[in-house]
Amino acid sequence: MLFRSNPNLMRQLIDQMRKKDEPVAAFLATTPAEGKVVLVAGISKELVERGVSAGDWVKKIAPIVGGGGGGKPDLAQAGGKHPEKLAEALSEAANYIGGKLGN
């Protein structure tokens, strides 16, 4: 899903998802300004316990949009400067987590 938002709202959305269900793996992206990309990844405690890391997830995907970032195992954020590559980044994010979860 692609929408214009800010990182704080994106983190709040992930927190709400994690409160409602488990397991949860969410990867959100936005272009808050021209030439900017923000990525936020979040996973539930259950997935962290299985060895999945939101920090690793965002670190793997951020270079696609010309950026970098990181964070904690359950929540991570990255920035980038190539919004034209956002579709590719989201596709790779889905592939990455699918591989980690055995899908």
mmCIF file of N, CA and C in Angstrom:
data_model
loop_
_atom_site.group_PDB
_atom_site.id
_atom_site.type_symbol
_atom_site.label_atom_id
_atom_site.label_comp_id
_atom_site.label_asym_id
_atom_site.label_seq_id
_atom_site.Cartn_x
_atom_site.Cartn_y
_atom_site.Cartn_z
ATOM 1 N N MET A 1 0.846 -1.168 0.000
ATOM 2 C CA MET A 1 0.000 0.000 0.000
ATOM 3 C C MET A 1 0.893 1.233 0.000
ATOM 4 N N LEU A 2 0.585 2.201 -0.827
ATOM 5 C CA LEU A 2 1.380 3.417 -0.951
ATOM 6 C C LEU A 2 0.530 4.602 -0.538
ATOM 7 N N PHE A 3 0.990 5.380 0.401
ATOM 8 C CA PHE A 3 0.267 6.561 0.854
ATOM 9 C C PHE A 3 1.261 7.578 1.364
ATOM 10 N N ARG A 4 0.843 8.833 1.375
ATOM 11 C CA ARG A 4 1.701 9.889 1.918
ATOM 12 C C ARG A 4 1.414 9.999 3.406
ATOM 13 N N SER A 5 2.455 9.893 4.168
ATOM 14 C CA SER A 5 2.311 9.928 5.612
ATOM 15 C C SER A 5 3.618 10.413 6.220
ATOM 16 N N ASN A 6 3.695 10.308 7.518
ATOM 17 C CA ASN A 6 4.941 10.631 8.182
ATOM 18 C C ASN A 6 5.380 9.417 9.001
ATOM 19 N N PRO A 7 6.648 9.346 9.346
ATOM 20 C CA PRO A 7 7.155 8.168 10.065
ATOM 21 C C PRO A 7 6.445 7.892 11.385
ATOM 22 N N ASN A 8 6.053 8.944 12.105
ATOM 23 C CA ASN A 8 5.369 8.729 13.378
ATOM 24 C C ASN A 8 4.037 8.014 13.172
ATOM 25 N N LEU A 9 3.265 8.458 12.198
ATOM 26 C CA LEU A 9 1.983 7.818 11.913
ATOM 27 C C LEU A 9 2.198 6.375 11.453
ATOM 28 N N MET A 10 3.222 6.152 10.657
ATOM 29 C CA MET A 10 3.510 4.798 10.171
ATOM 30 C C MET A 10 3.840 3.869 11.341
ATOM 31 N N ARG A 11 4.628 4.353 12.288
ATOM 32 C CA ARG A 11 4.948 3.536 13.467
ATOM 33 C C ARG A 11 3.703 3.267 14.295
ATOM 34 N N GLN A 12 2.829 4.258 14.414
ATOM 35 C CA GLN A 12 1.581 4.072 15.149
ATOM 36 C C GLN A 12 0.694 3.028 14.479
ATOM 37 N N LEU A 13 0.620 3.055 13.161
ATOM 38 C CA LEU A 13 -0.165 2.053 12.436
ATOM 39 C C LEU A 13 0.362 0.646 12.686
ATOM 40 N N ILE A 14 1.662 0.505 12.658
ATOM 41 C CA ILE A 14 2.260 -0.808 12.922
ATOM 42 C C ILE A 14 1.962 -1.246 14.351
ATOM 43 N N ASP A 15 2.065 -0.332 15.302
ATOM 44 C CA ASP A 15 1.743 -0.674 16.686
ATOM 45 C C ASP A 15 0.298 -1.144 16.815
ATOM 46 N N GLN A 16 -0.623 -0.475 16.131
ATOM 47 C CA GLN A 16 -2.027 -0.888 16.170
ATOM 48 C C GLN A 16 -2.215 -2.284 15.577
ATOM 49 N N MET A 17 -1.547 -2.575 14.484
ATOM 50 C CA MET A 17 -1.644 -3.908 13.872
ATOM 51 C C MET A 17 -1.120 -4.971 14.824
ATOM 52 N N ARG A 18 -0.010 -4.676 15.483
ATOM 53 C CA ARG A 18 0.593 -5.668 16.387
ATOM 54 C C ARG A 18 -0.277 -5.917 17.607
ATOM 55 N N LYS A 19 -1.086 -4.956 18.014
ATOM 56 C CA LYS A 19 -1.977 -5.132 19.155
ATOM 57 C C LYS A 19 -3.169 -6.019 18.817
ATOM 58 N N LYS A 20 -3.550 -6.064 17.561
ATOM 59 C CA LYS A 20 -4.763 -6.767 17.162
ATOM 60 C C LYS A 20 -4.547 -8.216 16.784
ATOM 61 N N ASP A 21 -3.344 -8.579 16.370
ATOM 62 C CA ASP A 21 -3.158 -9.927 15.841
ATOM 63 C C ASP A 21 -1.694 -10.337 15.946
ATOM 64 N N GLU A 22 -1.465 -11.632 15.907
ATOM 65 C CA GLU A 22 -0.112 -12.201 15.837
ATOM 66 C C GLU A 22 -0.179 -13.405 14.932
ATOM 67 N N PRO A 23 0.794 -13.721 14.194
ATOM 68 C CA PRO A 23 1.989 -12.913 13.943
ATOM 69 C C PRO A 23 1.687 -11.770 12.971
ATOM 70 N N VAL A 24 2.474 -10.711 13.064
ATOM 71 C CA VAL A 24 2.327 -9.551 12.196
ATOM 72 C C VAL A 24 3.692 -9.171 11.644
ATOM 73 N N ALA A 25 3.732 -8.945 10.342
ATOM 74 C CA ALA A 25 4.904 -8.391 9.673
ATOM 75 C C ALA A 25 4.383 -7.307 8.736
ATOM 76 N N ALA A 26 4.762 -6.063 8.989
ATOM 77 C CA ALA A 26 4.285 -4.937 8.186
ATOM 78 C C ALA A 26 5.464 -4.130 7.675
ATOM 79 N N PHE A 27 5.376 -3.748 6.414
ATOM 80 C CA PHE A 27 6.404 -2.912 5.798
ATOM 81 C C PHE A 27 5.672 -1.770 5.101
ATOM 82 N N LEU A 28 5.819 -0.573 5.619
ATOM 83 C CA LEU A 28 5.136 0.597 5.084
ATOM 84 C C LEU A 28 6.143 1.535 4.433
ATOM 85 N N ALA A 29 5.672 2.244 3.408
ATOM 86 C CA ALA A 29 6.547 3.169 2.694
ATOM 87 C C ALA A 29 5.768 4.417 2.323
ATOM 88 N N THR A 30 6.462 5.539 2.301
ATOM 89 C CA THR A 30 5.850 6.781 1.871
ATOM 90 C C THR A 30 6.901 7.673 1.219
ATOM 91 N N THR A 31 6.416 8.650 0.484
ATOM 92 C CA THR A 31 7.278 9.680 -0.099
ATOM 93 C C THR A 31 6.807 11.016 0.480
ATOM 94 N N PRO A 32 7.341 11.400 1.631
ATOM 95 C CA PRO A 32 6.849 12.599 2.320
ATOM 96 C C PRO A 32 7.192 13.917 1.627
ATOM 97 N N ALA A 33 8.180 13.887 0.755
ATOM 98 C CA ALA A 33 8.582 15.091 0.025
ATOM 99 C C ALA A 33 9.252 14.659 -1.273
ATOM 100 N N GLU A 34 9.360 15.583 -2.181
ATOM 101 C CA GLU A 34 10.003 15.299 -3.464
ATOM 102 C C GLU A 34 11.410 14.746 -3.250
ATOM 103 N N GLY A 35 11.693 13.598 -3.868
ATOM 104 C CA GLY A 35 13.020 13.010 -3.776
ATOM 105 C C GLY A 35 13.334 12.339 -2.456
ATOM 106 N N LYS A 36 12.317 12.055 -1.662
ATOM 107 C CA LYS A 36 12.527 11.410 -0.360
ATOM 108 C C LYS A 36 11.640 10.184 -0.234
ATOM 109 N N VAL A 37 12.166 9.193 0.472
ATOM 110 C CA VAL A 37 11.440 7.961 0.757
ATOM 111 C C VAL A 37 11.624 7.644 2.239
ATOM 112 N N VAL A 38 10.566 7.176 2.873
ATOM 113 C CA VAL A 38 10.644 6.681 4.242
ATOM 114 C C VAL A 38 10.081 5.265 4.250
ATOM 115 N N LEU A 39 10.824 4.344 4.838
ATOM 116 C CA LEU A 39 10.408 2.953 4.994
ATOM 117 C C LEU A 39 10.328 2.646 6.486
ATOM 118 N N VAL A 40 9.276 1.953 6.889
ATOM 119 C CA VAL A 40 9.140 1.523 8.275
ATOM 120 C C VAL A 40 8.712 0.057 8.270
ATOM 121 N N ALA A 41 9.462 -0.765 8.991
ATOM 122 C CA ALA A 41 9.153 -2.192 9.111
ATOM 123 C C ALA A 41 8.868 -2.510 10.571
ATOM 124 N N GLY A 42 7.865 -3.339 10.789
ATOM 125 C CA GLY A 42 7.552 -3.760 12.143
ATOM 126 C C GLY A 42 7.095 -5.202 12.162
ATOM 127 N N ILE A 43 7.477 -5.907 13.194
ATOM 128 C CA ILE A 43 7.060 -7.298 13.340
ATOM 129 C C ILE A 43 6.640 -7.553 14.780
ATOM 130 N N SER A 44 5.833 -8.562 14.940
ATOM 131 C CA SER A 44 5.323 -8.898 16.268
ATOM 132 C C SER A 44 6.360 -9.665 17.084
ATOM 133 N N LYS A 45 6.099 -9.699 18.376
ATOM 134 C CA LYS A 45 6.989 -10.384 19.315
ATOM 135 C C LYS A 45 7.176 -11.856 18.932
ATOM 136 N N GLU A 46 6.103 -12.474 18.486
ATOM 137 C CA GLU A 46 6.179 -13.883 18.082
ATOM 138 C C GLU A 46 7.220 -14.098 16.983
ATOM 139 N N LEU A 47 7.257 -13.195 16.002
ATOM 140 C CA LEU A 47 8.225 -13.327 14.913
ATOM 141 C C LEU A 47 9.644 -13.013 15.371
ATOM 142 N N VAL A 48 9.787 -12.057 16.280
ATOM 143 C CA VAL A 48 11.110 -11.767 16.840
ATOM 144 C C VAL A 48 11.646 -13.022 17.521
ATOM 145 N N GLU A 49 10.782 -13.692 18.272
ATOM 146 C CA GLU A 49 11.180 -14.915 18.960
ATOM 147 C C GLU A 49 11.561 -16.028 17.983
ATOM 148 N N ARG A 50 11.046 -15.961 16.756
ATOM 149 C CA ARG A 50 11.397 -16.939 15.714
ATOM 150 C C ARG A 50 12.662 -16.532 14.952
ATOM 151 N N GLY A 51 13.262 -15.416 15.348
ATOM 152 C CA GLY A 51 14.519 -15.002 14.737
ATOM 153 C C GLY A 51 14.400 -14.011 13.601
ATOM 154 N N VAL A 52 13.212 -13.477 13.362
ATOM 155 C CA VAL A 52 13.017 -12.474 12.315
ATOM 156 C C VAL A 52 13.307 -11.099 12.918
ATOM 157 N N SER A 53 13.930 -10.211 12.148
ATOM 158 C CA SER A 53 14.300 -8.887 12.635
ATOM 159 C C SER A 53 13.828 -7.797 11.672
ATOM 160 N N ALA A 54 13.062 -6.845 12.198
ATOM 161 C CA ALA A 54 12.655 -5.692 11.390
ATOM 162 C C ALA A 54 13.879 -4.874 10.977
ATOM 163 N N GLY A 55 14.872 -4.794 11.859
ATOM 164 C CA GLY A 55 16.104 -4.073 11.532
ATOM 165 C C GLY A 55 16.823 -4.666 10.339
ATOM 166 N N ASP A 56 16.933 -5.985 10.308
ATOM 167 C CA ASP A 56 17.558 -6.648 9.162
ATOM 168 C C ASP A 56 16.733 -6.444 7.899
ATOM 169 N N TRP A 57 15.412 -6.499 8.052
ATOM 170 C CA TRP A 57 14.497 -6.346 6.916
ATOM 171 C C TRP A 57 14.690 -4.988 6.259
ATOM 172 N N VAL A 58 14.660 -3.928 7.045
ATOM 173 C CA VAL A 58 14.782 -2.593 6.487
ATOM 174 C C VAL A 58 16.195 -2.342 5.946
ATOM 175 N N LYS A 59 17.204 -2.890 6.595
ATOM 176 C CA LYS A 59 18.582 -2.740 6.096
ATOM 177 C C LYS A 59 18.759 -3.403 4.737
ATOM 178 N N LYS A 60 18.074 -4.499 4.503
ATOM 179 C CA LYS A 60 18.158 -5.217 3.229
ATOM 180 C C LYS A 60 17.469 -4.434 2.111
ATOM 181 N N ILE A 61 16.374 -3.761 2.419
ATOM 182 C CA ILE A 61 15.557 -3.106 1.400
ATOM 183 C C ILE A 61 15.975 -1.655 1.140
ATOM 184 N N ALA A 62 16.419 -0.945 2.137
ATOM 185 C CA ALA A 62 16.738 0.483 2.003
ATOM 186 C C ALA A 62 17.704 0.817 0.861
ATOM 187 N N PRO A 63 18.737 0.012 0.606
ATOM 188 C CA PRO A 63 19.637 0.367 -0.495
ATOM 189 C C PRO A 63 18.954 0.440 -1.861
ATOM 190 N N ILE A 64 17.849 -0.254 -2.035
ATOM 191 C CA ILE A 64 17.124 -0.202 -3.313
ATOM 192 C C ILE A 64 16.649 1.215 -3.599
ATOM 193 N N VAL A 65 16.248 1.949 -2.553
ATOM 194 C CA VAL A 65 15.785 3.325 -2.732
ATOM 195 C C VAL A 65 16.887 4.338 -2.440
ATOM 196 N N GLY A 66 18.125 3.856 -2.428
ATOM 197 C CA GLY A 66 19.266 4.739 -2.242
ATOM 198 C C GLY A 66 19.437 5.240 -0.829
ATOM 199 N N GLY A 67 19.110 4.395 0.115
ATOM 200 C CA GLY A 67 19.203 4.840 1.501
ATOM 201 C C GLY A 67 19.742 3.784 2.426
ATOM 202 N N GLY A 68 19.548 4.050 3.685
ATOM 203 C CA GLY A 68 19.975 3.138 4.727
ATOM 204 C C GLY A 68 19.185 3.419 5.978
ATOM 205 N N GLY A 69 19.311 2.539 6.915
ATOM 206 C CA GLY A 69 18.600 2.707 8.169
ATOM 207 C C GLY A 69 18.731 1.462 9.001
ATOM 208 N N GLY A 70 17.939 1.393 10.016
ATOM 209 C CA GLY A 70 17.964 0.245 10.893
ATOM 210 C C GLY A 70 17.072 0.485 12.079
ATOM 211 N N GLY A 71 17.265 -0.327 13.071
ATOM 212 C CA GLY A 71 16.439 -0.180 14.257
ATOM 213 C C GLY A 71 16.485 -1.418 15.107
ATOM 214 N N LYS A 72 15.435 -1.606 15.843
ATOM 215 C CA LYS A 72 15.334 -2.727 16.768
ATOM 216 C C LYS A 72 14.769 -3.953 16.050
ATOM 217 N N PRO A 73 14.846 -5.097 16.687
ATOM 218 C CA PRO A 73 14.285 -6.298 16.063
ATOM 219 C C PRO A 73 12.791 -6.196 15.757
ATOM 220 N N ASP A 74 12.045 -5.410 16.554
ATOM 221 C CA ASP A 74 10.601 -5.335 16.327
ATOM 222 C C ASP A 74 10.149 -4.120 15.518
ATOM 223 N N LEU A 75 10.990 -3.090 15.376
ATOM 224 C CA LEU A 75 10.601 -1.884 14.650
ATOM 225 C C LEU A 75 11.842 -1.190 14.104
ATOM 226 N N ALA A 76 11.807 -0.852 12.825
ATOM 227 C CA ALA A 76 12.966 -0.226 12.191
ATOM 228 C C ALA A 76 12.512 0.767 11.135
ATOM 229 N N GLN A 77 13.375 1.737 10.844
ATOM 230 C CA GLN A 77 13.057 2.782 9.892
ATOM 231 C C GLN A 77 14.267 3.079 9.019
ATOM 232 N N ALA A 78 13.990 3.474 7.788
ATOM 233 C CA ALA A 78 15.055 3.855 6.863
ATOM 234 C C ALA A 78 14.578 5.007 5.993
ATOM 235 N N GLY A 79 15.522 5.703 5.441
ATOM 236 C CA GLY A 79 15.225 6.762 4.493
ATOM 237 C C GLY A 79 15.916 6.478 3.184
ATOM 238 N N GLY A 80 15.479 7.139 2.153
ATOM 239 C CA GLY A 80 16.096 6.979 0.847
ATOM 240 C C GLY A 80 15.825 8.187 -0.019
ATOM 241 N N LYS A 81 16.409 8.180 -1.216
ATOM 242 C CA LYS A 81 16.289 9.345 -2.096
ATOM 243 C C LYS A 81 15.872 8.998 -3.522
ATOM 244 N N HIS A 82 15.371 7.767 -3.715
ATOM 245 C CA HIS A 82 14.938 7.351 -5.055
ATOM 246 C C HIS A 82 13.504 6.818 -5.023
ATOM 247 N N PRO A 83 12.508 7.733 -4.939
ATOM 248 C CA PRO A 83 11.122 7.275 -4.878
ATOM 249 C C PRO A 83 10.685 6.489 -6.114
ATOM 250 N N GLU A 84 11.349 6.692 -7.222
ATOM 251 C CA GLU A 84 10.998 5.954 -8.439
ATOM 252 C C GLU A 84 11.270 4.457 -8.303
ATOM 253 N N LYS A 85 12.016 4.064 -7.295
ATOM 254 C CA LYS A 85 12.330 2.647 -7.070
ATOM 255 C C LYS A 85 11.491 2.038 -5.942
ATOM 256 N N LEU A 86 10.471 2.756 -5.506
ATOM 257 C CA LEU A 86 9.668 2.295 -4.381
ATOM 258 C C LEU A 86 8.915 1.006 -4.692
ATOM 259 N N ALA A 87 8.365 0.867 -5.870
ATOM 260 C CA ALA A 87 7.652 -0.366 -6.232
ATOM 261 C C ALA A 87 8.591 -1.569 -6.166
ATOM 262 N N GLU A 88 9.796 -1.409 -6.663
ATOM 263 C CA GLU A 88 10.791 -2.484 -6.598
ATOM 264 C C GLU A 88 11.125 -2.819 -5.144
ATOM 265 N N ALA A 89 11.274 -1.786 -4.322
ATOM 266 C CA ALA A 89 11.604 -2.000 -2.908
ATOM 267 C C ALA A 89 10.488 -2.768 -2.199
ATOM 268 N N LEU A 90 9.245 -2.405 -2.459
ATOM 269 C CA LEU A 90 8.128 -3.091 -1.814
ATOM 270 C C LEU A 90 8.026 -4.541 -2.271
ATOM 271 N N SER A 91 8.295 -4.786 -3.532
ATOM 272 C CA SER A 91 8.302 -6.159 -4.037
ATOM 273 C C SER A 91 9.387 -6.987 -3.352
ATOM 274 N N GLU A 92 10.562 -6.410 -3.241
ATOM 275 C CA GLU A 92 11.662 -7.110 -2.574
ATOM 276 C C GLU A 92 11.382 -7.299 -1.081
ATOM 277 N N ALA A 93 10.707 -6.335 -0.469
ATOM 278 C CA ALA A 93 10.338 -6.465 0.950
ATOM 279 C C ALA A 93 9.417 -7.658 1.146
ATOM 280 N N ALA A 94 8.459 -7.828 0.248
ATOM 281 C CA ALA A 94 7.543 -8.981 0.325
ATOM 282 C C ALA A 94 8.290 -10.284 0.106
ATOM 283 N N ASN A 95 9.188 -10.311 -0.852
ATOM 284 C CA ASN A 95 9.980 -11.515 -1.110
ATOM 285 C C ASN A 95 10.854 -11.871 0.096
ATOM 286 N N TYR A 96 11.465 -10.860 0.689
ATOM 287 C CA TYR A 96 12.356 -11.072 1.825
ATOM 288 C C TYR A 96 11.611 -11.701 2.997
ATOM 289 N N ILE A 97 10.482 -11.079 3.384
ATOM 290 C CA ILE A 97 9.769 -11.598 4.547
ATOM 291 C C ILE A 97 9.130 -12.938 4.235
ATOM 292 N N GLY A 98 8.701 -13.135 3.002
ATOM 293 C CA GLY A 98 8.174 -14.433 2.606
ATOM 294 C C GLY A 98 9.202 -15.536 2.767
ATOM 295 N N GLY A 99 10.440 -15.232 2.396
ATOM 296 C CA GLY A 99 11.525 -16.191 2.562
ATOM 297 C C GLY A 99 11.818 -16.480 4.024
ATOM 298 N N LYS A 100 11.759 -15.457 4.850
ATOM 299 C CA LYS A 100 12.022 -15.628 6.272
ATOM 300 C C LYS A 100 10.920 -16.451 6.961
ATOM 301 N N LEU A 101 9.693 -16.300 6.449
ATOM 302 C CA LEU A 101 8.568 -16.986 7.060
ATOM 303 C C LEU A 101 8.241 -18.319 6.397
ATOM 304 N N GLY A 102 9.015 -18.642 5.367
ATOM 305 C CA GLY A 102 8.810 -19.918 4.684
ATOM 306 C C GLY A 102 7.633 -19.922 3.717
ATOM 307 N N ASN A 103 7.279 -18.750 3.192
ATOM 308 C CA ASN A 103 6.171 -18.662 2.229
ATOM 309 C C ASN A 103 6.669 -18.610 0.809
#
